[in-house]
PDB file of C-alpha atoms and ligand atoms in Angstrom:
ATOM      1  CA  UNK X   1     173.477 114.711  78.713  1.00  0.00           C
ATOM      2  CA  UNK X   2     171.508 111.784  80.255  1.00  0.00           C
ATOM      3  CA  UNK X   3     172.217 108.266  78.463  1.00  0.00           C
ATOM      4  CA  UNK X   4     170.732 105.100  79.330  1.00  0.00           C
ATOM      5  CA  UNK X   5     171.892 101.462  78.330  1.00  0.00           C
ATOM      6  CA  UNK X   6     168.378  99.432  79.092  1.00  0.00           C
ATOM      7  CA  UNK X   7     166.253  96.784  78.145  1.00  0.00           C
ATOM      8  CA  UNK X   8     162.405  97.803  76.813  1.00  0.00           C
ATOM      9  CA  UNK X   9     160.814  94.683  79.796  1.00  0.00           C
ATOM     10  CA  UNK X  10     163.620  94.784  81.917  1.00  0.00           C
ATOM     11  CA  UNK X  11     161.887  95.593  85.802  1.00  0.00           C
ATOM     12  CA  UNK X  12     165.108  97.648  86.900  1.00  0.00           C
ATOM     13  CA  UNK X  13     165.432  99.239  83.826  1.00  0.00           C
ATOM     14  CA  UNK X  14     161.540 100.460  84.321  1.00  0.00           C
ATOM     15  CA  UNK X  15     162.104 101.505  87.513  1.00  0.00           C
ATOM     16  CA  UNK X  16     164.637 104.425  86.514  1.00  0.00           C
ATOM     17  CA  UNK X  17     162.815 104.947  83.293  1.00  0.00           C
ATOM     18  CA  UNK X  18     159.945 105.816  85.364  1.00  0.00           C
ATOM     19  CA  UNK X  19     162.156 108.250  87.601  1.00  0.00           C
ATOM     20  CA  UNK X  20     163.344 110.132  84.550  1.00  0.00           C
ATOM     21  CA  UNK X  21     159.679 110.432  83.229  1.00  0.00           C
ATOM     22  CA  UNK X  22     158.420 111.461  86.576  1.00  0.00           C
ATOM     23  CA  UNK X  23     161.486 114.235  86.717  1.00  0.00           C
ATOM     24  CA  UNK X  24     160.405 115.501  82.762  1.00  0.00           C
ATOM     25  CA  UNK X  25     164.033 114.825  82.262  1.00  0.00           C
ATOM     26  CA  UNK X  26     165.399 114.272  79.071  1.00  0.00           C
ATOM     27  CA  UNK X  27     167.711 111.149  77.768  1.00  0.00           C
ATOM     28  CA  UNK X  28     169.194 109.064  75.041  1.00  0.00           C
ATOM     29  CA  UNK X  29     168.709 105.341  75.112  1.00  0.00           C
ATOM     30  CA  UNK X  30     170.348 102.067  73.950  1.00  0.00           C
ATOM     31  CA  UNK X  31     167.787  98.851  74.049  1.00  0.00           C
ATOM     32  CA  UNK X  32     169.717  95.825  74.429  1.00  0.00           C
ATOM     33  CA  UNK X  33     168.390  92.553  73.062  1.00  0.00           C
ATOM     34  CA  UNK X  34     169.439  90.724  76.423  1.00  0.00           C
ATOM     35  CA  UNK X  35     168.403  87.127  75.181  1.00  0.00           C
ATOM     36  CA  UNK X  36     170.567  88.061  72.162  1.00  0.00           C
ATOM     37  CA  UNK X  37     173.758  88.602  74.295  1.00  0.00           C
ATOM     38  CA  UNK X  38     174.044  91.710  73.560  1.00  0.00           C
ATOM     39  CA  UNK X  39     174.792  92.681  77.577  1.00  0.00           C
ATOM     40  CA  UNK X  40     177.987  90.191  76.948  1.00  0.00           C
ATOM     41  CA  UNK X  41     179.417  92.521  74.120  1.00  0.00           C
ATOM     42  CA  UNK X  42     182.807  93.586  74.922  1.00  0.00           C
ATOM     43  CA  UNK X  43     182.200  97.125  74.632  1.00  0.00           C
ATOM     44  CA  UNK X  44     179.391  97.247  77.010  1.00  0.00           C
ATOM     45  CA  UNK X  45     180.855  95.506  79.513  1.00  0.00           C
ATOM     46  CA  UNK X  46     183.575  98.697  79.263  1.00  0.00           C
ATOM     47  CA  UNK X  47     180.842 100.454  80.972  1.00  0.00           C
ATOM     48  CA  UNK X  48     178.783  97.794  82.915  1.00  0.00           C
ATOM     49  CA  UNK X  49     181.808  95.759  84.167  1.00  0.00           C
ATOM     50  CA  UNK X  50     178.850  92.601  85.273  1.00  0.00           C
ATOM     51  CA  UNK X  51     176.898  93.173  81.577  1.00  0.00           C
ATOM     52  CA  UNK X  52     173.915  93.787  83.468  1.00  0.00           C
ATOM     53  CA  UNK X  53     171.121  96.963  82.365  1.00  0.00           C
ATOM     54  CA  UNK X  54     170.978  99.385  83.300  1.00  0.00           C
ATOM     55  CA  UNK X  55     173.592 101.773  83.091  1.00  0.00           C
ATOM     56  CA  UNK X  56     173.371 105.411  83.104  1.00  0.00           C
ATOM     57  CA  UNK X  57     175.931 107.803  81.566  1.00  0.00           C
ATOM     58  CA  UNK X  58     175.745 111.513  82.926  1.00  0.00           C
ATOM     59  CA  UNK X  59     177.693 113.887  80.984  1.00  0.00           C
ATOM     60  CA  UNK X  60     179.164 110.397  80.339  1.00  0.00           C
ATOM     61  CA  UNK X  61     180.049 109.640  83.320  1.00  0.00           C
ATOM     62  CA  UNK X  62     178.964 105.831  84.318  1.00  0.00           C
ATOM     63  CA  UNK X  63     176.474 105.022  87.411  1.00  0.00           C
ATOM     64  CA  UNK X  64     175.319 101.762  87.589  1.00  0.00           C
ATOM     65  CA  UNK X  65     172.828  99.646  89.857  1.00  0.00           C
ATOM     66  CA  UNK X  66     169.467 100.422  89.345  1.00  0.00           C
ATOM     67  CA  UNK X  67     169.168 101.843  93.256  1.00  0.00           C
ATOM     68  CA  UNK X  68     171.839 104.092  92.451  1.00  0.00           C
ATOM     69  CA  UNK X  69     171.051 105.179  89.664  1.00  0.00           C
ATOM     70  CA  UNK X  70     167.524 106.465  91.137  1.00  0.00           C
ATOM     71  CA  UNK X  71     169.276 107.960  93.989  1.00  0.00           C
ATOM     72  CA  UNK X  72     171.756 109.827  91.582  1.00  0.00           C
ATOM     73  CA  UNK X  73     168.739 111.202  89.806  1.00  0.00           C
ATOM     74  CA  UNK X  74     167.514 112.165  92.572  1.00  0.00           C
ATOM     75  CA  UNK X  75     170.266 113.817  93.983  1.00  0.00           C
ATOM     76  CA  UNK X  76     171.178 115.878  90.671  1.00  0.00           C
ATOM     77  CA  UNK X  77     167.777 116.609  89.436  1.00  0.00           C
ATOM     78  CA  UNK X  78     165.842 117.478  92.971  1.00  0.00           C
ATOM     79  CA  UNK X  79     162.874 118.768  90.767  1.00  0.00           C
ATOM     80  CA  UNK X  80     159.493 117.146  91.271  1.00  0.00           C
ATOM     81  CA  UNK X  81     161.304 115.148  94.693  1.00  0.00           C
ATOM     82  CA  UNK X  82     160.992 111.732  95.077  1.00  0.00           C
ATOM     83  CA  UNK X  83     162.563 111.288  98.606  1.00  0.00           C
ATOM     84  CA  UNK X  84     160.433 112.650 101.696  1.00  0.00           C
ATOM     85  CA  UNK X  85     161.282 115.538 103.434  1.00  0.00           C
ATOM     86  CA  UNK X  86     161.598 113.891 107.036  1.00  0.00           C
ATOM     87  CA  UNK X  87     164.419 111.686 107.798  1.00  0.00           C
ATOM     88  CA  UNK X  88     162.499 108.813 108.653  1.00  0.00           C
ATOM     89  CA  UNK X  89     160.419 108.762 105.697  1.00  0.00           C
ATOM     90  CA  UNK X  90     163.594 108.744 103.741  1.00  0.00           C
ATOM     91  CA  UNK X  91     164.872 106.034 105.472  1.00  0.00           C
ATOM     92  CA  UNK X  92     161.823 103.915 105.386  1.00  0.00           C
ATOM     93  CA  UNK X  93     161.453 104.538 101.451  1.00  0.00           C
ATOM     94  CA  UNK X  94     165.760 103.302 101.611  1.00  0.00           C
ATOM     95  CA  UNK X  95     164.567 100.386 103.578  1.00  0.00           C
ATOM     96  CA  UNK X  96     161.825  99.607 100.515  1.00  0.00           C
ATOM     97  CA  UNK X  97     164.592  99.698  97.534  1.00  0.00           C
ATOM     98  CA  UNK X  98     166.762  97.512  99.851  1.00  0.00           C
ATOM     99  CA  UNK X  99     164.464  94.975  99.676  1.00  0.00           C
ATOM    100  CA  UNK X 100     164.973  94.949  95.994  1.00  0.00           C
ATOM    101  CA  UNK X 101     168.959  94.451  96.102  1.00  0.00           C
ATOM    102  CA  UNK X 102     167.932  91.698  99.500  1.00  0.00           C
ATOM    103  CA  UNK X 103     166.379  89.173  97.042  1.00  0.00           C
ATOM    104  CA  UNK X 104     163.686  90.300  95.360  1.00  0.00           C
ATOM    105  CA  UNK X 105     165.382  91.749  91.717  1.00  0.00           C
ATOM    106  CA  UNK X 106     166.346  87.636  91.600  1.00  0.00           C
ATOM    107  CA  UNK X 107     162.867  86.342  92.575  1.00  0.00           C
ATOM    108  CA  UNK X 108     161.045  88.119  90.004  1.00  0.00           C
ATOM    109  CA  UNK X 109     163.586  86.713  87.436  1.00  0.00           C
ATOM    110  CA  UNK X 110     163.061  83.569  88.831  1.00  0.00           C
ATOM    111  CA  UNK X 111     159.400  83.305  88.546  1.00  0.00           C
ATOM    112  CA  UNK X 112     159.531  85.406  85.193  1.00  0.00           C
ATOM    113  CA  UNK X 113     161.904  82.954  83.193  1.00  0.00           C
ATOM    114  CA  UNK X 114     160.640  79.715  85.714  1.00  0.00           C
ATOM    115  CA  UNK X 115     157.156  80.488  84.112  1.00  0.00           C
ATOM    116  CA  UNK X 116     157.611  82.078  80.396  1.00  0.00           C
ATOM    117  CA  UNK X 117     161.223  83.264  79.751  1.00  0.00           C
ATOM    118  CA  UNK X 118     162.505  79.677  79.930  1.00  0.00           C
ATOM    119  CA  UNK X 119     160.817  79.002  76.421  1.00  0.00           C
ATOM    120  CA  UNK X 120     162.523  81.777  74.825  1.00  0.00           C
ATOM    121  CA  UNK X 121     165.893  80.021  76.180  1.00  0.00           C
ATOM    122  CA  UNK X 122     164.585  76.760  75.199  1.00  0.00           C
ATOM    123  CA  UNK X 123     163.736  77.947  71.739  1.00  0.00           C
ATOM    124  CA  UNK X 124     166.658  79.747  70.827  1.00  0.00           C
ATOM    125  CA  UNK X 125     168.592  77.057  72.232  1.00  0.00           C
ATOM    126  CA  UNK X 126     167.076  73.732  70.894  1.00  0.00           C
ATOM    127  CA  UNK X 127     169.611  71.359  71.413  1.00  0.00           C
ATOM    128  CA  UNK X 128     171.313  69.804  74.870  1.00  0.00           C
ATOM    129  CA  UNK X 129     174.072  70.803  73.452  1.00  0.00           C
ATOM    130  CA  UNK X 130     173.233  74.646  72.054  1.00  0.00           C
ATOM    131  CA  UNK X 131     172.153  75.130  75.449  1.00  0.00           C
ATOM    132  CA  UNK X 132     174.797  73.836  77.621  1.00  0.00           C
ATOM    133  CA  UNK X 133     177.115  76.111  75.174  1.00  0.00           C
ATOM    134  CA  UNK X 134     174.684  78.606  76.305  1.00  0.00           C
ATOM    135  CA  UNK X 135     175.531  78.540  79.680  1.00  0.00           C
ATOM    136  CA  UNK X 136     178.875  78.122  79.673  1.00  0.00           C
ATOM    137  CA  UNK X 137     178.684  81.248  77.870  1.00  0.00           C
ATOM    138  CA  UNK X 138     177.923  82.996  80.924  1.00  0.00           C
ATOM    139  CA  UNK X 139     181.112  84.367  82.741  1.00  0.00           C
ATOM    140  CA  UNK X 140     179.514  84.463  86.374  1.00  0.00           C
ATOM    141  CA  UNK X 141     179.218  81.066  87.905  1.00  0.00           C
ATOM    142  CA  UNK X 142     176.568  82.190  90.398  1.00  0.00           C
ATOM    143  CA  UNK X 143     174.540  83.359  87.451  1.00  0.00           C
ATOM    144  CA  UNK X 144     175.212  80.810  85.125  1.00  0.00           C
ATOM    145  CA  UNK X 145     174.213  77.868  88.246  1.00  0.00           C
ATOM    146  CA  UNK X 146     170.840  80.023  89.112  1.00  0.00           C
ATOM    147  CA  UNK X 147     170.645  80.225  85.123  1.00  0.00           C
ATOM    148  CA  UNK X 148     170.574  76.661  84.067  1.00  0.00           C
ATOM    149  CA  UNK X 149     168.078  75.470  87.013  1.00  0.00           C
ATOM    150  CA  UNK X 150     165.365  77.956  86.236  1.00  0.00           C
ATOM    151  CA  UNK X 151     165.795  77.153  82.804  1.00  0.00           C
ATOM    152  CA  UNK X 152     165.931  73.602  82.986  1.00  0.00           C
ATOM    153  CA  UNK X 153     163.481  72.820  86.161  1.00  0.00           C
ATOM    154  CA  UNK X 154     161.149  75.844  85.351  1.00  0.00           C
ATOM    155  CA  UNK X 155     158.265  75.929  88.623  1.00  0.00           C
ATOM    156  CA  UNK X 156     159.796  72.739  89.541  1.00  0.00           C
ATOM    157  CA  UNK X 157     162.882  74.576  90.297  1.00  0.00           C
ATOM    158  CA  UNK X 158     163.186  75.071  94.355  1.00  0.00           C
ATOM    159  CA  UNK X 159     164.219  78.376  93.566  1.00  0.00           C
ATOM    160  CA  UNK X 160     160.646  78.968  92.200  1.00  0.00           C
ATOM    161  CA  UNK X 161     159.376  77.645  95.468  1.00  0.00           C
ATOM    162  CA  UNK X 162     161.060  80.151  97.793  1.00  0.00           C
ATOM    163  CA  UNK X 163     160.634  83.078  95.269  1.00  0.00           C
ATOM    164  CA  UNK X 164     156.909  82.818  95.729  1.00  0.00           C
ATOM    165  CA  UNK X 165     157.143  82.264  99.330  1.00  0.00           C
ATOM    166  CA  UNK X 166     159.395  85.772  99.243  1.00  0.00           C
ATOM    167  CA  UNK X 167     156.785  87.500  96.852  1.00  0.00           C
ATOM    168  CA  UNK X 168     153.737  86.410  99.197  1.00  0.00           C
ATOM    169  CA  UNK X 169     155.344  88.415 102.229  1.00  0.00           C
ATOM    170  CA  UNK X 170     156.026  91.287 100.083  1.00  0.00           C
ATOM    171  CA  UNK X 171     152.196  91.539  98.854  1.00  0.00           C
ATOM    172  CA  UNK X 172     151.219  91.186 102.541  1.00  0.00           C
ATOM    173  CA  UNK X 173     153.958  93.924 103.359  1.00  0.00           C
ATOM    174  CA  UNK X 174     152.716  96.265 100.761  1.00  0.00           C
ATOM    175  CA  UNK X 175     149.322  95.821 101.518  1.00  0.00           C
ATOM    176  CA  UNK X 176     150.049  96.791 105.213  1.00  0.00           C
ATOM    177  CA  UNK X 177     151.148 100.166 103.886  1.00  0.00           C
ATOM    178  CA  UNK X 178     148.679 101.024 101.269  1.00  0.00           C
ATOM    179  CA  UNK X 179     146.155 100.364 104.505  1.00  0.00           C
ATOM    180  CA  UNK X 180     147.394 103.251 106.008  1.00  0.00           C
ATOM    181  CA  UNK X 181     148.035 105.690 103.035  1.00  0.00           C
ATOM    182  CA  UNK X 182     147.816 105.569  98.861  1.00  0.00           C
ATOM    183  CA  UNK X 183     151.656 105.570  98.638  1.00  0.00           C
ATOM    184  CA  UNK X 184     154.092 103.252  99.971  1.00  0.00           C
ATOM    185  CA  UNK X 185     155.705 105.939 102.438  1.00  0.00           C
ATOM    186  CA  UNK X 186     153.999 108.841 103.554  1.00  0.00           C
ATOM    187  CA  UNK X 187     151.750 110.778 101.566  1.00  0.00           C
ATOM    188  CA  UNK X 188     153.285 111.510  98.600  1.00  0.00           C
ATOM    189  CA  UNK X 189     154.697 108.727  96.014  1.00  0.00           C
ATOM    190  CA  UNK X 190     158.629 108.039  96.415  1.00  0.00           C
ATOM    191  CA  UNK X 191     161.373 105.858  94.953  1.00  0.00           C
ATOM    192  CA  UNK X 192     159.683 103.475  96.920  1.00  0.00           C
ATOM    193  CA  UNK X 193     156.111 103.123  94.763  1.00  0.00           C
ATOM    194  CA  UNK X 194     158.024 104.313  91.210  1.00  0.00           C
ATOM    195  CA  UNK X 195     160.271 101.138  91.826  1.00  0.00           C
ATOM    196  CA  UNK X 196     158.208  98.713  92.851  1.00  0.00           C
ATOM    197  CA  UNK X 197     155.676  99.433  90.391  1.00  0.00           C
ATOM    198  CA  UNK X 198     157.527  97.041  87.955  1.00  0.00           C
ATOM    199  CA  UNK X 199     157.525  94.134  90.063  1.00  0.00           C
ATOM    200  CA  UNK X 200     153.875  93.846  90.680  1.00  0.00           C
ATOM    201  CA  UNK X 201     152.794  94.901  87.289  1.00  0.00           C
ATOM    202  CA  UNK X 202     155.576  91.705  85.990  1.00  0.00           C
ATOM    203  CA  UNK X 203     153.304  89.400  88.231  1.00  0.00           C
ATOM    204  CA  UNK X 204     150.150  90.396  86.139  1.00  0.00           C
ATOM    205  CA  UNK X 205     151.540  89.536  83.439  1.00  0.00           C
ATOM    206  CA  UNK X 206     152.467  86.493  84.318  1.00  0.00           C
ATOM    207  CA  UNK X 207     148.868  86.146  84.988  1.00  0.00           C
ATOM    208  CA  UNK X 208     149.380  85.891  88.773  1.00  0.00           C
ATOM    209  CA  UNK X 209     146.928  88.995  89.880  1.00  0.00           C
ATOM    210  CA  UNK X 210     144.538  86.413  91.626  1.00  0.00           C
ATOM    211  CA  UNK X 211     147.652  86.598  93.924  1.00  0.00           C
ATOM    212  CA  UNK X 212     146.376  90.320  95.283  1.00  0.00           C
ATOM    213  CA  UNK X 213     142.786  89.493  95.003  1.00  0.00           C
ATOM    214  CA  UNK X 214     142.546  89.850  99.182  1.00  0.00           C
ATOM    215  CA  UNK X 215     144.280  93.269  98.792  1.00  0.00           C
ATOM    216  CA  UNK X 216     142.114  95.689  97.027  1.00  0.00           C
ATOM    217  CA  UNK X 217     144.151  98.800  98.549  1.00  0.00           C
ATOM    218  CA  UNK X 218     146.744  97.143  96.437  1.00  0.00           C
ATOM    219  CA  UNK X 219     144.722  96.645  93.162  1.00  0.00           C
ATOM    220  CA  UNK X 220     143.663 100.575  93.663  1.00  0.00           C
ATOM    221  CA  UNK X 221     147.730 101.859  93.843  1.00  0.00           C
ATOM    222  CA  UNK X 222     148.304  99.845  90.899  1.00  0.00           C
ATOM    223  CA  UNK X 223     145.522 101.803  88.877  1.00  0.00           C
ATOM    224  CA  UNK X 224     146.849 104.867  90.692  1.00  0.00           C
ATOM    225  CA  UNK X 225     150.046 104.042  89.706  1.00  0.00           C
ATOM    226  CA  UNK X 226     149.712 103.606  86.187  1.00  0.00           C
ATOM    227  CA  UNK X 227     147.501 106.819  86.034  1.00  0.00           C
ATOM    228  CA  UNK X 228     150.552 108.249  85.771  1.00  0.00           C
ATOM    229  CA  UNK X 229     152.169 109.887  82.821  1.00  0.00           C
ATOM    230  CA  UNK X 230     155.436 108.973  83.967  1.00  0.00           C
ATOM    231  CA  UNK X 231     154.085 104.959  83.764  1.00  0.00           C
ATOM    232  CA  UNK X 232     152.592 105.548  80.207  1.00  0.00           C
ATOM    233  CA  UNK X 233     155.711 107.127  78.977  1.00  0.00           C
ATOM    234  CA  UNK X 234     158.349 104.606  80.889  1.00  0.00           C
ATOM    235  CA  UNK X 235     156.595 101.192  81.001  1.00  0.00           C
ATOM    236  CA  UNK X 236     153.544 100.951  78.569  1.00  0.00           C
ATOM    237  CA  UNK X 237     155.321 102.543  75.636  1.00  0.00           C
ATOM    238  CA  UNK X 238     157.742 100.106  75.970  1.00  0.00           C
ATOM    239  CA  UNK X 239     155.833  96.975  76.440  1.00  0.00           C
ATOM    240  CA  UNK X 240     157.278  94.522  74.108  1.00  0.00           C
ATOM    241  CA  UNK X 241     154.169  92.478  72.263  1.00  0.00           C
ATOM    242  CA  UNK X 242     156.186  89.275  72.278  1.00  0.00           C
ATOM    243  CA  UNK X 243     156.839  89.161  75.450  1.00  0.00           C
ATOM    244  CA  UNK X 244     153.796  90.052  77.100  1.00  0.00           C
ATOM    245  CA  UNK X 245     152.341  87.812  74.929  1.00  0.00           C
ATOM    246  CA  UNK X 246     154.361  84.725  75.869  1.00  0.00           C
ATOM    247  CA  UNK X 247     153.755  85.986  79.233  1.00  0.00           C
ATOM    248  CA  UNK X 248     150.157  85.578  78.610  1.00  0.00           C
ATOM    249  CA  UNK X 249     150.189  81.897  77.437  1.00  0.00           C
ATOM    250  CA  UNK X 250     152.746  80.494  79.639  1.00  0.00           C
ATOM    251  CA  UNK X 251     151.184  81.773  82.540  1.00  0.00           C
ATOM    252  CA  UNK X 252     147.515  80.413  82.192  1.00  0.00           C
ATOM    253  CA  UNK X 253     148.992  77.586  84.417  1.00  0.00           C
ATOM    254  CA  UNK X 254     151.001  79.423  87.039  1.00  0.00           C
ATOM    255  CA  UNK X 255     148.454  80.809  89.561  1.00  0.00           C
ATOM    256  CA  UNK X 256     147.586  77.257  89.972  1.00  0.00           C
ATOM    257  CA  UNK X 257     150.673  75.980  90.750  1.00  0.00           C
ATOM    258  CA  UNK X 258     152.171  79.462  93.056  1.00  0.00           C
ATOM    259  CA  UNK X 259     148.629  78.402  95.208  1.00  0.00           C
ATOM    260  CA  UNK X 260     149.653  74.861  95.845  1.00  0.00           C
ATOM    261  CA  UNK X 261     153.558  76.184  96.989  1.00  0.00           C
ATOM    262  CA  UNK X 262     151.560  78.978  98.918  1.00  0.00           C
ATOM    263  CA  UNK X 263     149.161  75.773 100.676  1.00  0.00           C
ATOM    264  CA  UNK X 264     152.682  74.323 101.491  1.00  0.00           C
TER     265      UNK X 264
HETATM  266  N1  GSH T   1     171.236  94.964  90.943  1.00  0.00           N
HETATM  267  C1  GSH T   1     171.155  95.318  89.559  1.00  0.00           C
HETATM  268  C2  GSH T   1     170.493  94.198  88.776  1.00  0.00           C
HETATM  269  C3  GSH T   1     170.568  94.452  87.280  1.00  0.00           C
HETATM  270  C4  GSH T   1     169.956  93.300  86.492  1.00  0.00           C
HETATM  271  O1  GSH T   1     169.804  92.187  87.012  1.00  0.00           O
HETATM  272  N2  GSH T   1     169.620  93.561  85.240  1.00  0.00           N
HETATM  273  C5  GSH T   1     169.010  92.542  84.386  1.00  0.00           C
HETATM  274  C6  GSH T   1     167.750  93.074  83.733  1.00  0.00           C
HETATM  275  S1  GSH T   1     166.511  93.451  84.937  1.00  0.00           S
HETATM  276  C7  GSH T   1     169.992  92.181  83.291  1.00  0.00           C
HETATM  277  O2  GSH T   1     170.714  93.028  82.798  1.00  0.00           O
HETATM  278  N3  GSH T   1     170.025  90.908  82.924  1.00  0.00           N
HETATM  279  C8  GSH T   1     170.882  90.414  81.886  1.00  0.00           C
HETATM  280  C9  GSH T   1     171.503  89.120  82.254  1.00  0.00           C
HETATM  281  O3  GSH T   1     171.233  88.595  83.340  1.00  0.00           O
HETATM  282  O4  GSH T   1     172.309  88.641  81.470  1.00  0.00           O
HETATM  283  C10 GSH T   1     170.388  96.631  89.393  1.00  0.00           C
HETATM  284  O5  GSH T   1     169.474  96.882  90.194  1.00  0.00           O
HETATM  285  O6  GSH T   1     170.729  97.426  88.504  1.00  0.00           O
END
């Protein structure tokens, strides 16, 4: 039996959503309210020893990290295959998800809670004082430090600065490779296009799509892309009204200021 601990917006959590959908396989699922806490509960973090989603239990076994986890899945269930047959190709789609782990998983938190999430924070946390309690809340130091600038500074935040610095090479990476074929490895789809999926679709919704409008080979794999059953049934099904919708209204400012850190 497949169970997954997730989060219904969470990008890494869509990414092996969509692996499972693509696969047919079936699962169980726990959706965590992550602003609530509930990743901090003491008998998640039994099974997810950082209180991060997602977590996968096969047979209840525990895997964890989202990379992983897609791997595993892979590896277990090699129906409707994911990894290219040649070696290179498989390395090259490795080299993709690496990417993810390199920086990237942070930078689209950063620019996610720098530009909307923030307010949630902000809102649940209304005083100084509620918030610093808030933070100190948070076991990690590294987290809780990245944590309280993005919250505080929002696009101010430096952090916000070099996370769209770090997107704008990845656009102009992906669009080298969707020059050359629909997918982001080959010619079939991969790990590589199932998990990055989330992570452009996020910048739309932070109303940031301008941001591709020199790319249409990239606009054209995102409609590809979510042509996909395996996108209606892991992504849009889960889309969360309140957040796409705060999404909405707190980004109507943030193309404008990603193009003046983009100018330099
Ligand atoms: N490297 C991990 C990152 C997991 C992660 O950052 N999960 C986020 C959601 S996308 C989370 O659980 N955040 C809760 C928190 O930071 O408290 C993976 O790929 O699984």
């Amino acid at each position: 039996m497949l169970e997954l601990y997730h989060n219904d917006m969470s990008v890494c959590a869509q990414k092996v959503r969509l692996v499972l959908a693509f696969k047919n396989l079936e699962w169980q699922g726990t959706n965590l309210n992550l602003r609530a806490g509930e990743q901090f509960a003491p008998d998640f973090l039994k099974i997810s020893p950082k209180g991060l989603v997602p977590i996968l239990l096969h047979d209840k076994q525990v895997v964890y990290e989202s990379n992983v986890i897609i791997e595993y899945l892979e590896e277990v269930f090699p129906q409707s295959p994911l990894l290219p047959v040649q070696p290179l190709e498989r390395a090259q789609v490795r080299v993709w998800l690496t990417r993810l782990d390199a920086g990237l998983h942070e930078q689209v938190a950063v620019l996610s809670f720098c530009i909307a999430f923030r307010h949630q924070m902000l809102e649940r946390y209304p005083t100084d004082e509620a918030l610093q309690g808030f933070f100190n809340s948070m076991a990690d130091p590294a987290r809780r430090a990245v944590m309280k600038d993005i919250v505080v500074n929002g696009m101010a935040s430096p952090r916000f600065y070099l996370a769209a610095l770090a997107y704008d090479k990845l656009l102009a990476d992906m669009a080298k490779a969707l020059a050359v074929n629909d997918w982001l490895v080959g010619e079939n789809i991969s790990l590589a296009d199932l998990s990055f999926l989330p992570y452009i679709e996020r910048l739309e919704q932070l109303q940031l799509s301008a941001w591709w409008s020199g790319y249409p080979q990239l606009q054209r794999w995102l409609a590809r892309m979510r042509d996909t059953s395996a996108y209606q049934m892991a992504v849009r099904d889960w889309h969360n009204p309140a957040y796409i919708g705060l999404m909405k209204s707190c980004g109507a400012d943030a193309w404008e200021k990603v193009s003046e850190v983009l100018k330099g």
